[in-house]
Coordinates of C-alpha atoms in Angstrom, one line a residue:
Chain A
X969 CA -105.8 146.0 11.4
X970 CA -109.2 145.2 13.1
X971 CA -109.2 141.8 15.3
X972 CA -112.0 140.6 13.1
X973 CA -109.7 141.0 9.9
X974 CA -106.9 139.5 11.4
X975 CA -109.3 136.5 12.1
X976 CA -110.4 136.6 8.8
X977 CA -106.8 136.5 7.1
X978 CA -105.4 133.9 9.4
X979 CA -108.0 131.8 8.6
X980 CA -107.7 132.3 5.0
X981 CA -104.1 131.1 5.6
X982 CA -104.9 128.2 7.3
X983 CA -107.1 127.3 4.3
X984 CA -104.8 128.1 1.9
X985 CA -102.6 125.7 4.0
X986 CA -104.7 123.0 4.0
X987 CA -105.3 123.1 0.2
X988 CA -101.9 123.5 -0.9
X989 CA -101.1 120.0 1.3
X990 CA -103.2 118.1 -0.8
X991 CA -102.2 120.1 -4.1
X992 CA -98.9 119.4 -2.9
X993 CA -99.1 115.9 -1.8
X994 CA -100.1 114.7 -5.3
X995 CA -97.4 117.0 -6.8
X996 CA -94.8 115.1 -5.1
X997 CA -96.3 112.0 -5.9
X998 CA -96.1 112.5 -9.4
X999 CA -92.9 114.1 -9.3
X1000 CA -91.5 110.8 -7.6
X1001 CA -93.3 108.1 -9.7
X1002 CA -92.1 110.3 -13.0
X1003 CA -88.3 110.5 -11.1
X1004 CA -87.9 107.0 -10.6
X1005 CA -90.0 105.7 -13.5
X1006 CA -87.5 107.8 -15.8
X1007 CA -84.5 106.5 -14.1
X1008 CA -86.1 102.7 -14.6
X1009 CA -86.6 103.7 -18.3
X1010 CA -83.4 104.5 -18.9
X1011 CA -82.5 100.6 -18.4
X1012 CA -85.3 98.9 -19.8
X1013 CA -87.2 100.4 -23.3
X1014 CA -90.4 101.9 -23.0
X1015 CA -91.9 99.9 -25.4
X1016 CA -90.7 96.2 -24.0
X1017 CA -92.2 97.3 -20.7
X1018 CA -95.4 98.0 -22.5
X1019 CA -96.1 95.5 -25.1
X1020 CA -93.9 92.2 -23.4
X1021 CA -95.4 89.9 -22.3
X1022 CA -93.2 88.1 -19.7
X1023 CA -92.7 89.7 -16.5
X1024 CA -89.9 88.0 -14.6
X1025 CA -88.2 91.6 -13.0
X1026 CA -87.2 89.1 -9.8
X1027 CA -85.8 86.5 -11.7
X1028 CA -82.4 85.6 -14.3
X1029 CA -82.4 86.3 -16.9
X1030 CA -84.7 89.5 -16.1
X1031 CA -87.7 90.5 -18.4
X1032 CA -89.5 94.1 -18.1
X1033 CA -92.8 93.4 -20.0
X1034 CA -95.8 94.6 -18.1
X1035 CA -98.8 92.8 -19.8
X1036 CA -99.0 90.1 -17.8
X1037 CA -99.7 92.2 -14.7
X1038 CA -102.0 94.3 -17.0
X1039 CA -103.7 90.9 -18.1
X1040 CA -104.1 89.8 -14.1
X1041 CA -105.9 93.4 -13.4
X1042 CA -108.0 93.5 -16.8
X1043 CA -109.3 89.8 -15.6
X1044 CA -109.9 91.1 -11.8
X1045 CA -111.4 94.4 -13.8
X1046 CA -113.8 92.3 -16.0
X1047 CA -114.7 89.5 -13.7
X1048 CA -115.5 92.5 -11.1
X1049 CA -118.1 94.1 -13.4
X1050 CA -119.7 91.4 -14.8
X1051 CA -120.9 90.7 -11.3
X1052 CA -121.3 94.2 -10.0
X1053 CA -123.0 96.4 -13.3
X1054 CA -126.0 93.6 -13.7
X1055 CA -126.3 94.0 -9.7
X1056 CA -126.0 97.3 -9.1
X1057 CA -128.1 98.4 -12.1
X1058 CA -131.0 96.1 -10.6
X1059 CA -130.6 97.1 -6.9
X1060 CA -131.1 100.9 -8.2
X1061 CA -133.6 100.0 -10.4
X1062 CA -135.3 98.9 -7.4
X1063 CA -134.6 101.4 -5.2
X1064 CA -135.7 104.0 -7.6
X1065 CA -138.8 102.6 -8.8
X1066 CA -140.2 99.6 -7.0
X1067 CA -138.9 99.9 -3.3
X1068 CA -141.2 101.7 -0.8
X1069 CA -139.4 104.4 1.3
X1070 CA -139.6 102.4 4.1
X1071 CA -137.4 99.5 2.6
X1072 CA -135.4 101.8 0.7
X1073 CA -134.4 103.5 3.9
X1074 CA -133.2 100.2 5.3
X1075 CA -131.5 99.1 2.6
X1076 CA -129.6 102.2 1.5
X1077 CA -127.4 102.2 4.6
X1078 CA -126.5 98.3 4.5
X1079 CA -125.1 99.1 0.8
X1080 CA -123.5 101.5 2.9
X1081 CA -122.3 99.3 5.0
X1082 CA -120.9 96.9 2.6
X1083 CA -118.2 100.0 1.3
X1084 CA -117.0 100.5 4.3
X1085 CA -115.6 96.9 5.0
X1086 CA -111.8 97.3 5.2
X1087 CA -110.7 95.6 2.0
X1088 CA -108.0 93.2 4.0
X1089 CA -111.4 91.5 5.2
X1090 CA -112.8 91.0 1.9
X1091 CA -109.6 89.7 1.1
X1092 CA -110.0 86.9 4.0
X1093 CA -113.5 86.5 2.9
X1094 CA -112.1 85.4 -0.3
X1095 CA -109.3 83.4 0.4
X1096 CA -111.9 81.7 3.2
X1097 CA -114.7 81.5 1.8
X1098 CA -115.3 82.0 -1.8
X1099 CA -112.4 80.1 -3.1
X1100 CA -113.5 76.8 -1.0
X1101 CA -116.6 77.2 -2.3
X1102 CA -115.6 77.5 -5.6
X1103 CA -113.2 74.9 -5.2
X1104 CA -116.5 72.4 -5.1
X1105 CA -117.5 73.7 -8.4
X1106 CA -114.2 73.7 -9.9
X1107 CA -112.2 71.7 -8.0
X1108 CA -109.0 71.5 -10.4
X1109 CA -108.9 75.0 -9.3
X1110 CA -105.8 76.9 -7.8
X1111 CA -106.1 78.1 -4.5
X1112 CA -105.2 81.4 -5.4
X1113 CA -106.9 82.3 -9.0
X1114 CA -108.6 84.8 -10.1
X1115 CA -111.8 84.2 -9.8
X1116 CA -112.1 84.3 -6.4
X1117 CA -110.4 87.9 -6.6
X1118 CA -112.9 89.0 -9.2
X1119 CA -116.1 88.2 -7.3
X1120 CA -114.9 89.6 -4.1
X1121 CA -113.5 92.7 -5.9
X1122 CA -117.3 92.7 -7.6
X1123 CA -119.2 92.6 -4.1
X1124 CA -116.7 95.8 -3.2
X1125 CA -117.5 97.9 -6.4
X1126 CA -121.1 97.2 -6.2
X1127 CA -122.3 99.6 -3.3
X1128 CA -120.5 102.1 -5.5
X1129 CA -122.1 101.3 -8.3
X1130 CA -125.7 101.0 -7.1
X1131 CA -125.3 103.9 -5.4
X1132 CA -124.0 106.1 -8.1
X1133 CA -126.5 104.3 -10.6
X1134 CA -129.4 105.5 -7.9
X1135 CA -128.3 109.0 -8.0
X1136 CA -128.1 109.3 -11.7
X1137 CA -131.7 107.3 -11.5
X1138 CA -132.9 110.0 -9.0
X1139 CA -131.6 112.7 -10.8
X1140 CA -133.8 112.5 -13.6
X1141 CA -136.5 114.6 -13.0
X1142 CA -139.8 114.1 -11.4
X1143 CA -141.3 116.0 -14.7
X1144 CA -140.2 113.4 -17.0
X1145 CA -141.2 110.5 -14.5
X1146 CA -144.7 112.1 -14.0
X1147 CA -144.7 112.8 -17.5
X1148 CA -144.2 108.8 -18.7
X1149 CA -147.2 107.4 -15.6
X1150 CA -149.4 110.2 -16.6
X1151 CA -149.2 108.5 -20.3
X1152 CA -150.3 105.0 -18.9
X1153 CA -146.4 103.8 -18.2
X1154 CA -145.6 100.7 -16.0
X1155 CA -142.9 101.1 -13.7
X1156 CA -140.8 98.8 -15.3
X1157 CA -141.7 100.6 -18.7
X1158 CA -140.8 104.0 -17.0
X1159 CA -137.3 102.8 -15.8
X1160 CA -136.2 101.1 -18.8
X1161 CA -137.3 103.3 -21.6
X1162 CA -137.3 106.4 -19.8
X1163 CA -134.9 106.8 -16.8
X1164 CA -131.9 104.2 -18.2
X1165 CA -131.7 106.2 -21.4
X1166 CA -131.9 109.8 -19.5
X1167 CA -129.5 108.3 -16.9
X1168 CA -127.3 107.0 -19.4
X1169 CA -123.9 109.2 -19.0
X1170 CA -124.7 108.9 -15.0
X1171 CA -124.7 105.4 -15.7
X1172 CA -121.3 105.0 -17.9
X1173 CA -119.9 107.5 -15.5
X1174 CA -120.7 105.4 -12.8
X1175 CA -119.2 101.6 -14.7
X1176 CA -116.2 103.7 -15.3
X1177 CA -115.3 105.1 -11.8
X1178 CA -115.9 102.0 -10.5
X1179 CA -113.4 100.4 -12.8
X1180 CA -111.0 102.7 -11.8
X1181 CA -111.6 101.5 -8.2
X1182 CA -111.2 97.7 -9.1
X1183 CA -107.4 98.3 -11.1
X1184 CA -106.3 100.2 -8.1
X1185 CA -107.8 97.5 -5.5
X1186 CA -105.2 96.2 -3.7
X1187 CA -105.4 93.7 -0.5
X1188 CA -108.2 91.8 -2.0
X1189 CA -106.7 90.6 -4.9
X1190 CA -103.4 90.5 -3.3
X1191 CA -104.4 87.8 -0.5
X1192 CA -106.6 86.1 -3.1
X1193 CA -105.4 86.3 -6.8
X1194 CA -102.1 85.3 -6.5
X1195 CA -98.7 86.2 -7.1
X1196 CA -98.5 85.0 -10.9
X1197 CA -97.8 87.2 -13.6
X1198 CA -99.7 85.7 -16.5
X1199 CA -101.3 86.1 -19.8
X1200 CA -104.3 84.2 -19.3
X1201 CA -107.8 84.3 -19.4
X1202 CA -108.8 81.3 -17.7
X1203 CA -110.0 82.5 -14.4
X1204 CA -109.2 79.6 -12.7
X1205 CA -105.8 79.8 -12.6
X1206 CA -103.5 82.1 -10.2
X1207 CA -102.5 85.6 -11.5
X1208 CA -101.1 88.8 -10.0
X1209 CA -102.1 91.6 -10.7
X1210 CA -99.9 95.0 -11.0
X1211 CA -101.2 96.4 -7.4
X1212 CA -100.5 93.1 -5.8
X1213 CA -97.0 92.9 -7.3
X1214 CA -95.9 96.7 -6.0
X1215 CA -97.1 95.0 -2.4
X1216 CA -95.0 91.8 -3.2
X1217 CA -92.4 94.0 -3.7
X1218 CA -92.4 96.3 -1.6
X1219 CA -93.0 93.8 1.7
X1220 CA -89.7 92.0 0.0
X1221 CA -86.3 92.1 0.5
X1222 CA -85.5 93.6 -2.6
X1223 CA -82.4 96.2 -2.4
X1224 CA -83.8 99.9 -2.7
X1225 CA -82.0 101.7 -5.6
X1226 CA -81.6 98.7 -7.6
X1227 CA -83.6 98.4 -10.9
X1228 CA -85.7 95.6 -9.5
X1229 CA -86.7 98.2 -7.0
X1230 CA -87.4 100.5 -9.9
X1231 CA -89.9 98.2 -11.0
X1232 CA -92.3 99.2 -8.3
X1233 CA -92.6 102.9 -9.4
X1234 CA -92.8 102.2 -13.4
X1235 CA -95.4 100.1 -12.7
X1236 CA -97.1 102.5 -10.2
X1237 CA -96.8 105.2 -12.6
X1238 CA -98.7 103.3 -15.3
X1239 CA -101.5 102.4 -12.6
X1240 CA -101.7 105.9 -12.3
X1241 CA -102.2 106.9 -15.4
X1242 CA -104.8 104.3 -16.0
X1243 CA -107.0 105.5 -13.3
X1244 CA -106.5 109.2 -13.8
X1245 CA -107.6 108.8 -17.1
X1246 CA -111.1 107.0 -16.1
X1247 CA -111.4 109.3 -13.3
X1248 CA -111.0 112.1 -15.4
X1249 CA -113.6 110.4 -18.1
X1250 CA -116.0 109.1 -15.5
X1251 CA -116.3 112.9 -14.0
X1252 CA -116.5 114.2 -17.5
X1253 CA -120.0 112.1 -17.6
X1254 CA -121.1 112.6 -14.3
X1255 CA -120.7 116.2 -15.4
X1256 CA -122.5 115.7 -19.2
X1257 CA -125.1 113.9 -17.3
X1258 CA -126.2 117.5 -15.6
Chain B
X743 CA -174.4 130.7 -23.7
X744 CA -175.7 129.7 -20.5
X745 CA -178.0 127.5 -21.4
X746 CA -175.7 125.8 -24.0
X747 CA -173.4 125.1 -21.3
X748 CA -175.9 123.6 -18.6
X749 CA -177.3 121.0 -21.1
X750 CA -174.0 119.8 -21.9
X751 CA -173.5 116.0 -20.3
X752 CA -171.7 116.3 -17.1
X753 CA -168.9 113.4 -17.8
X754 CA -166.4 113.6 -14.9
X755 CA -168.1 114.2 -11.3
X756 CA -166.5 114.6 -8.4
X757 CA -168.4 113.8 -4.7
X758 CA -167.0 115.0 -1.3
X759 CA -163.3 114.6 -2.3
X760 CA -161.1 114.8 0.5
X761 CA -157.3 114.8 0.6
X762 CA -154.8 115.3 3.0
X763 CA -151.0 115.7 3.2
X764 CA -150.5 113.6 5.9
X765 CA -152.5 115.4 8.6
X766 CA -152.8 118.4 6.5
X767 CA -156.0 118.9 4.9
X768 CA -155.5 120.0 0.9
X769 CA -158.7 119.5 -0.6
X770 CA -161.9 119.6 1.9
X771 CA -165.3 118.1 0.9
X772 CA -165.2 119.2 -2.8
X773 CA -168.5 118.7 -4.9
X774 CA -167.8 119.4 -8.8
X775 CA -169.1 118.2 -12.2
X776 CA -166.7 118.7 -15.4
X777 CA -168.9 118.8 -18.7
X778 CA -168.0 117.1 -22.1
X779 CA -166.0 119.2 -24.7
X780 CA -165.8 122.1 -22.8
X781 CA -162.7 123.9 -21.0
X782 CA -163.1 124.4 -17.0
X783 CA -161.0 126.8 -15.5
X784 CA -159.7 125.9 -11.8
X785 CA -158.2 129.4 -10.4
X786 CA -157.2 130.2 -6.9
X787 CA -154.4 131.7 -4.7
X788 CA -151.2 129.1 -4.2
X789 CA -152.0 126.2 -2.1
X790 CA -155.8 125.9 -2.7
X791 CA -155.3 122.5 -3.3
X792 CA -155.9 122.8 -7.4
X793 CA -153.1 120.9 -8.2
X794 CA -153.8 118.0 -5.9
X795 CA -157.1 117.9 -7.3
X796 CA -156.2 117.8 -10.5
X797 CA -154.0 115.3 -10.1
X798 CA -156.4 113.7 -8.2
X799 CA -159.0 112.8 -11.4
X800 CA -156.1 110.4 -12.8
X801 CA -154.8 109.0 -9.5
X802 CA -151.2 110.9 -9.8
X803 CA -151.6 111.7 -6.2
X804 CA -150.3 107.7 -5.6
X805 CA -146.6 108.3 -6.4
X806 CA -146.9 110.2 -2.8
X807 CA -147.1 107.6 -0.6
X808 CA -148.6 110.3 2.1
X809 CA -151.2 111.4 0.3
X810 CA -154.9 110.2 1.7
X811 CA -157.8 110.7 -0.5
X812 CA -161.5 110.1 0.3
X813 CA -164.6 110.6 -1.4
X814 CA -165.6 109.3 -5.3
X815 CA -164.8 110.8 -9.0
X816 CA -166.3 109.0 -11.5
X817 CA -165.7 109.3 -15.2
X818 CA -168.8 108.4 -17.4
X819 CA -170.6 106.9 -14.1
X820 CA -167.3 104.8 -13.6
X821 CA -165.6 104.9 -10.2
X822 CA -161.8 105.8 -10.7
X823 CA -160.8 104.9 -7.2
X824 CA -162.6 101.6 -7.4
X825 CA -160.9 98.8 -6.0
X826 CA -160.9 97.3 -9.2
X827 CA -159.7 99.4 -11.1
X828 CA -155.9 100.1 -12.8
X829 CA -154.6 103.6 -12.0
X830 CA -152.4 102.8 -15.5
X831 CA -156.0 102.1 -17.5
X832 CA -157.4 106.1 -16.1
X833 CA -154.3 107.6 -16.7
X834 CA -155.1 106.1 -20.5
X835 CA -158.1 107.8 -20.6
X836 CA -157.3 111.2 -18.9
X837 CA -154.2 112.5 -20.3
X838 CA -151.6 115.3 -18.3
X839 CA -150.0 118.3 -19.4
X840 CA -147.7 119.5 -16.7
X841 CA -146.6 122.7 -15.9
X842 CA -142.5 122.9 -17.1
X843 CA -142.7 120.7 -20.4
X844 CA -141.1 118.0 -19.8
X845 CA -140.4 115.8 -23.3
X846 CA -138.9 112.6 -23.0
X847 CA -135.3 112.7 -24.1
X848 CA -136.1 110.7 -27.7
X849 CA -136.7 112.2 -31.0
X850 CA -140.0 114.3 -31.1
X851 CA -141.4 111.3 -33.5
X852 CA -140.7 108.6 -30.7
X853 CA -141.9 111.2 -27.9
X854 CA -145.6 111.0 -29.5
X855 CA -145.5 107.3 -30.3
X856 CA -144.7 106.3 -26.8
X857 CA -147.7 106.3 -24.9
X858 CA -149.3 104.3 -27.7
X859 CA -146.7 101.6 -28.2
X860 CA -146.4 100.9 -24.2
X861 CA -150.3 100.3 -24.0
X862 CA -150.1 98.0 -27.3
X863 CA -152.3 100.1 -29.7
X864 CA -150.4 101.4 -32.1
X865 CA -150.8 100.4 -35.2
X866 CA -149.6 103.2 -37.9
X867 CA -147.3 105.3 -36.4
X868 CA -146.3 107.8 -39.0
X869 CA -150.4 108.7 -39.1
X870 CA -150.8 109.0 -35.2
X871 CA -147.8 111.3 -35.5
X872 CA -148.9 113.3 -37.5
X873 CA -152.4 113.7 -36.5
X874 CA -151.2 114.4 -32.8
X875 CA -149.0 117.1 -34.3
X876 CA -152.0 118.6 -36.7
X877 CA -153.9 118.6 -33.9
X878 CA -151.6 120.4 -31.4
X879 CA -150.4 123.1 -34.0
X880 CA -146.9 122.0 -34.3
X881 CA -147.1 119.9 -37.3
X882 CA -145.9 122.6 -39.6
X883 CA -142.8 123.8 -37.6
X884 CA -141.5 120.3 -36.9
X885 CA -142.8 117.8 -40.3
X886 CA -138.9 118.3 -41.6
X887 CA -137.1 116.7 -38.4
X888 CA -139.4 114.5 -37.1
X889 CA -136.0 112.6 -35.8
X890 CA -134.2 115.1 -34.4
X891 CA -134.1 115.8 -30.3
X892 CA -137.6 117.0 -28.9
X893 CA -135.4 118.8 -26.3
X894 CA -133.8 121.2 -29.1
X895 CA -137.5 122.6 -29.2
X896 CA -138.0 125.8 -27.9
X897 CA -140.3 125.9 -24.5
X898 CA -143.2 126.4 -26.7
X899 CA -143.0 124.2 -28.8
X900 CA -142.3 121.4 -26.5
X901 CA -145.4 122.1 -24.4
X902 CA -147.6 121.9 -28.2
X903 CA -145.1 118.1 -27.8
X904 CA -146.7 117.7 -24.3
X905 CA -149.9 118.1 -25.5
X906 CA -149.9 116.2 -28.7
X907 CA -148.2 113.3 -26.8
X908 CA -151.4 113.5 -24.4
X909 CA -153.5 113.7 -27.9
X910 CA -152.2 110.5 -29.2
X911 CA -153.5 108.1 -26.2
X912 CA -157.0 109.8 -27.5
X913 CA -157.7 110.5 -24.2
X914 CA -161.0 111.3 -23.7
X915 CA -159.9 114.0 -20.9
X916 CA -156.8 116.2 -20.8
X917 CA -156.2 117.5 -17.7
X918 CA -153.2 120.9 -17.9
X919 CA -151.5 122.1 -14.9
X920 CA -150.9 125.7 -15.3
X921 CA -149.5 124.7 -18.8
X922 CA -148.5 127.8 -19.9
X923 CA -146.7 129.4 -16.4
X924 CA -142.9 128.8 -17.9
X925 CA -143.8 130.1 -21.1
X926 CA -143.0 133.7 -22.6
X927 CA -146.5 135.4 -23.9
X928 CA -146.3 134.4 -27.7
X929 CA -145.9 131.1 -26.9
X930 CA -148.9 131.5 -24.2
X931 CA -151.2 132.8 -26.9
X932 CA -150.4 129.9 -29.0
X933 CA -151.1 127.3 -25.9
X934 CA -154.5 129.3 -25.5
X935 CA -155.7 128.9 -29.1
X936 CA -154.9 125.5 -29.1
X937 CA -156.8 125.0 -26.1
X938 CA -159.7 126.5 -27.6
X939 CA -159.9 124.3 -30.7
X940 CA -159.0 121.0 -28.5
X941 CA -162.1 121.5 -27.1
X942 CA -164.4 119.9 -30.0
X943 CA -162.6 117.1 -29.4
X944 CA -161.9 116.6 -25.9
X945 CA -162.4 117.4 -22.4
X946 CA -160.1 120.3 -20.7
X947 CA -159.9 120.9 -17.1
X948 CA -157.3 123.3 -16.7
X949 CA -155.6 125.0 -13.9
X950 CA -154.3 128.2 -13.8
X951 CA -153.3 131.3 -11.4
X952 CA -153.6 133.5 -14.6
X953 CA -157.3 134.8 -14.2
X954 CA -157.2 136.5 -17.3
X955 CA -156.0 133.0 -19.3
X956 CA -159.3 131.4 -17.3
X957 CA -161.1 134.3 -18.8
X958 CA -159.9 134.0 -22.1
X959 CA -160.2 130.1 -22.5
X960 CA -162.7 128.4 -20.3
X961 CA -166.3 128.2 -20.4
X962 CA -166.7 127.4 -17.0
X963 CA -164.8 127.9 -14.0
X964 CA -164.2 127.2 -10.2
X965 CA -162.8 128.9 -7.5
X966 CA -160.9 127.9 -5.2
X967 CA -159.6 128.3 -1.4
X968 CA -158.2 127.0 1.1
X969 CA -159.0 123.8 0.0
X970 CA -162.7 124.7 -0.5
X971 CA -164.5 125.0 -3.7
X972 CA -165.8 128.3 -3.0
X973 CA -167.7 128.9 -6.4
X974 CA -168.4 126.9 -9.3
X975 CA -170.3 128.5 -12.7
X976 CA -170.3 129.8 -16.1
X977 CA -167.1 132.3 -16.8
X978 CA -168.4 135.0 -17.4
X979 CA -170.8 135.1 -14.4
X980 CA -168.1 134.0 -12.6
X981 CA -165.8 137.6 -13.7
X982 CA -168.7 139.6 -13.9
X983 CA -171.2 139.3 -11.2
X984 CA -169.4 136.0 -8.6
X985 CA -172.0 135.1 -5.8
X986 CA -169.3 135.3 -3.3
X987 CA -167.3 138.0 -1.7
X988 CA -163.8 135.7 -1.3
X989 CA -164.4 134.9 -5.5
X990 CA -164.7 138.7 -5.9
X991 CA -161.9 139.9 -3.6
X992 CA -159.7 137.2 -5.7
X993 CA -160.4 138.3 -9.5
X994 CA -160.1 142.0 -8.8
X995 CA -156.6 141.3 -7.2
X996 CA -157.4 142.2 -3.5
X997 CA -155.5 139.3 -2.7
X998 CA -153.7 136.0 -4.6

């Protein structure tokens, strides 16, 4: 064998190497959320761990029903994008059609910016901050409660969803743009009539990812929901939500093995689920949107 | 047919146009009258600067934010780059066929009423329709799915859209940039008739590096290079006995 080709196929092991890790990596995570969540279904039905609605897995007499945690993240979920989608659409709205470059060159990188805050901060920001502020507004309010969670979790998602909104924007082509101001257009006429609806699947690709982000959130809504399991709506009140119970858990002193323990993974494995299955939706309209 | 032409009325003028790139000089000094109802041809080798000036006559050049222009163009004796005046109200007026088609993605029927319901002047819609659609030679291959996607039109076809959308703003001038360059030769033909009996109606300054098409379709044109207008006349003097050795060198295919 030449030297070159025995560069070339150690190389090609190395990659190989390197891609089989992560191939591998979420094998085994599968493999263990399915092992232990099977072993935890074997003591508790499938269906009272999906449709009950009292989640007391710590407590006697014990009660398996997941909604409550589901409720706490669909409340963080919705609170999040009522505050982020509105934003984000505006911001690149903006950025695509108003903004000079010069301002858009600034701005870009502080949205930046604002993803790469390490969520524990956010977290403090909210527990800190927003709730006290809140708490002036509302000021039967809990200390933890969701609210507080929700905006926080909805100044995280928004970069993401600006950004991705702006792509899909940008994406569109200059032909069409050109196309609507060579007819007389306005830019706000050219944006909302002809980029939104050409953007569209970039658009509910982009909601949906960032969803995704928001149930698997952790710290944030840990430090500043609560650690309530709850069916409620009122956004006032203290919840927990399913990411901030596997970290109540797991920082605990609960016995591995045990089918409170157990818990953590059947839980885990439903989050997963959930967020594979928008991930896997929200690429399938990033890729329609091409 | 030289004298026809030289009595029509001159209605868009252009007077020592200058426009630069930055520092890079695209269009240089450019003197150049565009008569009523007729089709002028604008031919030259890539990067003479006939796109820029095209885009140029209804202020397109703006969306670049380095793009300078000096000098005046005037339609009907009124100054387009007046300080005054809307960019949105010329691009009314002088209508743009681009060079891929590019339909919205609506149905063809709301792809032709657009322009007119943004600018607040339509009144019957099923008639501008179908006028725009008469009028651009597509009427008869689309009437029965009016509603349905103007992107399922073949390329042809949605360029005949391009141009009846430009139709129904009753633009007065309808400038085409090399309209027919991503289009197979039957559809070309079709574009080139079309052109030919848009012309009782409206203005045409087209652009085109196909001197044949320019020869086919226009009644006057100009050539350019480098920026330069280097001739400016009647077709057919213009293919058969150009003033200018460059104008020459370019129709025969010495160079292009």
């Amino acid at each position: 064998m030449t030297k070159a080709k025995w560069i070339d196929k150690t190389l090609e092991g190395f990659l190989i190497l390197c891609v089989s890790m992560t191939a591998l990596t979420t094998l085994s995570v599968v493999l263990i959320l399915g092992k232990e969540s099977l072993s935890f279904f074997s003591h508790v039905s499938i269906v009272d761990f999906l449709f009950g609605t009292r989640w007391e897995p710590l407590l006697e007499p014990q009660s398996f029903g997941v909604l409550p945690l589901v409720c706490g993240t669909f409340l963080i979920v919705m609170g999040a994008m009522v505050i982020a989608l509105p934003a984000g659409l505006l911001i690149a709205a903006y950025l695509n059609e108003f903004a000079s470059n010069r301002f858009r060159s600034v701005v870009k990188p502080v949205l930046e910016i604002l993803a790469g805050i390490p969520t524990v901060v956010y977290g403090y920001f909210a527990l800190t901050f927003i709730t006290p502020q809140l708490k002036t507004v509302f000021p039967e309010m809990q200390v933890f409660n969701a609210a507080s969670g929700a905006i926080v979790v909805g100044i995280m998602i928004l970069p993401m969803i600006a950004s991705l909104c702006d792509d899909g924007f940008r994406a569109v082509s200059t032909t069409i743009r050109d196309g609507a101001y060579a007819l007389g257009a306005r830019p706000y006429e050219v944006m909302t009539q002809i980029i939104l609806p050409s953007a569209k699947s970039r658009v509910a690709a982009a909601v949906i990812l960032a969803m995704s982000r928001a149930i698997g959130e952790t710290m944030a809504v840990t430090l500043a929901a609560g650690a309530t399991p709850k069916m409620t709506l009122n956004p006032l009140e203290s919840i927990q939500t399913m990411t901030a119970y596997i970290v109540q858990v797991s920082l605990g002193d609960t016995p591995a093995g045990g089918i409170e323990y157990q818990t953590v993974f059947a839980v885990a494995a439903l989050l997963f689920v959930m967020t594979l299955t928008m991930n896997l939706i929200g690429n399938h309209f990033i890729y329609k949107g091409r | 047919m030289k004298d026809d032409i030289k009595e029509k009325e001159v209605i868009l003028k252009i007077e020592n146009l200058s426009i630069a790139y930055g520092e890079k000089l695209a269009v240089s000094r450019v003197n150049l009258g565009f008569r009523k109802n007729q089709v002028t041809a604008v031919i030259g080798p890539s990067g003479c600067g006939k796109s820029t000036l095209l885009r140029a006559i209804n202020r397109m050049n703006e969306f670049n934010p380095i793009v300078k222009t000096e000098g005046n163009i005037s339609c009907r004796g009124q100054n387009i780059y007046g300080s005054k005046v809307d960019p949105t109200d010329i691009r009314r007026t002088i209508g743009m066929v681009f060079q891929k088609p590019n339909p919205f993605p609506k149905s063809i029927f709301n792809n032709i009423i657009w322009g007119p319901k943004i600018n607040g002047f339509l009144k019957d819609p099923d008639q501008v329709v179908e006028t725009a659609l008469k009028r651009a030679a597509l009427w008869d291959e689309v009437k029965e799915r009016l509603h349905d996607s103007a992107l399922d039109l073949s390329g042809g076809q949605q360029q005949r859209l391009c141009i009846a959308r430009a139709i129904a703003m009753n633009p007065e001038i309808i400038l085409m940039d090399e309209p027919c360059s991503a289009l197979d030769p039957k559809s070309t033909a079709h574009i080139e008739d079309l052109i030919t009996e848009l012309r009782s109606n409206y203005t045409i300054i087209i652009v085109t590096h196909n001197m044949q098409q320019a020869a086919r379709i226009s009644d006057e044109t100009a050539f350019f290079y480098e920026g330069r207008l280097i001739e400016f006349g009647v077709t057919k003097m213009i293919f058969t006995k150009p003033n200018h050795k460059q104008t020459e060198d370019y129709i025969t295919g010495r160079f292009g």
